[in-house]
Amino acid sequence: MLRAFEFVGEITLLSWSALKEFFIGRQDWGLIVEQLSKGGVDSWSITLLTAIFTGMVMAAQFSIGLEPFGASIYTSKLVSLGIVRELGPVLTALLVGGRVGAGFTAELGSMAVTEQIDAIRCLGANPVRKLVMPRVVAMTLIMPLLTVLADLVGCFGGGLVSMLQVDLTAQYVARQMLETIGPEDLLHGLMKSVFFGYWIAIIACWKGMNIRGGAESVGIATTETVVYISVGILVSDFVLTQLFLSIYG
Amino acid sequence: MSETIISYRNVTKSFGSNRIYRDITLDIHKGETLCIIGGSGTGKSVMMKMLVGLLEPDAGDIEFFGQSIVGLKPHQWLDIRRRVAMLFQGGALFDSLTVGENIQYPMIEHKWGDKSKREKRVSEVLEMVGLGKIEDLYPAEISGGMKKRVALARAIAVEPEVLLYDEPTTGLDPISIRRINGLIRNLQERLNVTSMVVTHEMPSVFTIADRIAMLHDQHIAFVGTPEEAKAIKEPWLADFIIGGEGVLKEENG
């Protein structure tokens, strides 16, 4: 229990420090752009691959499941709603979280065990400003963009399978999807992805900065990061979904 | 005696239940090279880390140029870190930056001149540590000895008044050890910097030290010149100085 309070306290303090560093003084945008590239742009292919197959498999399953009720023509409706509200943001976050989060922890952890983080302090700089803030800002910005990409590609994959398996036309699928997805659905998914981006970066940085010991500690912390990120995403997804549903249904 | 610039006053430090020091007191004078010796885990590096704000003492005070540095706020450390530079055991060069960028790092943080002035300074300090045109190489592309010299070049780039060396010669070959020792002496003579050196290498200690402080049994058990250290016959110091020779003699009767 005490450990849980410590965890919440440390994450809150680190988040607050990163936020302060973002608003104080002149920003080195180069650091943020570097992390946008490393954390986000390099993740587009994995996002695309996951989203298209998720959309396709959902459509394949729904078309079969809805057939006995004569409702398979609604396949593309269900697929698009599921992807935009839930699977787009969540699966993207889980995959990017595993890939990028592990990378951040390993990088910062290696810096910590080779005293590079201490060196940053000694040379007059602030490690939170140099290492944590750019990653948190970059991931918070890039996750909604990756989610939009996942939404588009996932809907495309789902639509394609709907057309092939249920024998629907492209126009019908597109119209159904556009009629189904409202701005609030898109916002629902994007707001979640903003939180997931922040969560991935802050957990990965917190774990990395606090590594003590050697290579083994880096390995353990990297594994723990992926677990913390994944569990956090799944739990917060439920909480955020309930919150958004209570706000606008 | 020259001016005292660093004072440890009754400093106590523990990590959890493991007490490292109990009321240690030590003065370091301007322009001297003080070597701190002691067994593993006696807190030699901890003394340095407390001086640059990486660790805080549990009790007692540390003064730097007459100003207490215990409990300073993060922004108040900036001025201290401009005047004290630390050479880390493994060099702690930033892997993602070139040698030139590593050396420019403290200059940028301390707003030390424009780009051309910084680049000129990089060449100057690299020359001072006996390295040529290696600005564009990455740390992974240079040897261990060169890394330590680059780290030293980075440390002296903003002309600090105090240099802290954490085991500067550990793991190096004899030629690199001699070169680093020469650099430490040379920097003291040329720049009149005050140096604190943590090391296990007794030949290095006798080459570079003006004074020696030995940490033993949670306190500073000896402070004095190398000659005074050699004259002490207490086994905890004598054995350390002669590399355990005394212990072996005792064991063999």
PDB file of C-alpha atoms in Angstrom, chain A residues 34 107 110-111 114-126 130, chain B residues 49 52 54 78 81 86 88-90 92-95 105-106 109-110 154:
ATOM      1  CA  GLU A  34      13.908  14.383 -32.064  1.00  0.00           C
ATOM      2  CA  GLU A 107      18.027   4.508 -22.946  1.00  0.00           C
ATOM      3  CA  SER A 110      21.768   3.084 -19.485  1.00  0.00           C
ATOM      4  CA  MET A 111      22.418   6.772 -18.971  1.00  0.00           C
ATOM      5  CA  THR A 114      26.821   5.134 -16.580  1.00  0.00           C
ATOM      6  CA  GLU A 115      26.364   8.326 -14.515  1.00  0.00           C
ATOM      7  CA  GLN A 116      25.348  10.374 -17.565  1.00  0.00           C
ATOM      8  CA  ILE A 117      22.271  11.679 -15.750  1.00  0.00           C
ATOM      9  CA  ASP A 118      24.456  12.786 -12.822  1.00  0.00           C
ATOM     10  CA  ALA A 119      26.783  14.382 -15.371  1.00  0.00           C
ATOM     11  CA  ILE A 120      23.881  16.379 -16.837  1.00  0.00           C
ATOM     12  CA  ARG A 121      23.188  17.788 -13.363  1.00  0.00           C
ATOM     13  CA  CYS A 122      26.854  18.502 -12.696  1.00  0.00           C
ATOM     14  CA  LEU A 123      27.244  20.319 -15.992  1.00  0.00           C
ATOM     15  CA  GLY A 124      24.531  22.756 -14.983  1.00  0.00           C
ATOM     16  CA  ALA A 125      21.528  21.274 -16.785  1.00  0.00           C
ATOM     17  CA  ASN A 126      18.284  19.778 -15.526  1.00  0.00           C
ATOM     18  CA  LYS A 130      16.651  17.542 -21.129  1.00  0.00           C
TER      19      LYS A 130
ATOM     20  CA  LYS B  49      28.677  13.866  -4.819  1.00  0.00           C
ATOM     21  CA  VAL B  52      27.963  18.945  -6.335  1.00  0.00           C
ATOM     22  CA  LEU B  54      23.969  14.827  -6.218  1.00  0.00           C
ATOM     23  CA  LEU B  78      23.819  26.500 -11.013  1.00  0.00           C
ATOM     24  CA  ARG B  81      28.261  23.810 -10.617  1.00  0.00           C
ATOM     25  CA  MET B  86      33.379  16.524 -11.671  1.00  0.00           C
ATOM     26  CA  PHE B  88      33.130  10.675 -13.336  1.00  0.00           C
ATOM     27  CA  GLN B  89      34.663   7.235 -12.977  1.00  0.00           C
ATOM     28  CA  GLY B  90      33.591   6.039 -16.432  1.00  0.00           C
ATOM     29  CA  ALA B  92      30.008   9.765 -18.287  1.00  0.00           C
ATOM     30  CA  LEU B  93      30.278  11.155 -21.796  1.00  0.00           C
ATOM     31  CA  PHE B  94      26.937  11.444 -23.581  1.00  0.00           C
ATOM     32  CA  ASP B  95      26.789   8.581 -26.084  1.00  0.00           C
ATOM     33  CA  TYR B 105      27.597  20.959 -23.385  1.00  0.00           C
ATOM     34  CA  PRO B 106      28.603  22.789 -20.170  1.00  0.00           C
ATOM     35  CA  GLU B 109      24.394  25.436 -20.274  1.00  0.00           C
ATOM     36  CA  HIS B 110      26.489  28.153 -18.649  1.00  0.00           C
ATOM     37  CA  ARG B 154      34.678  18.719 -20.785  1.00  0.00           C
TER      38      ARG B 154
END
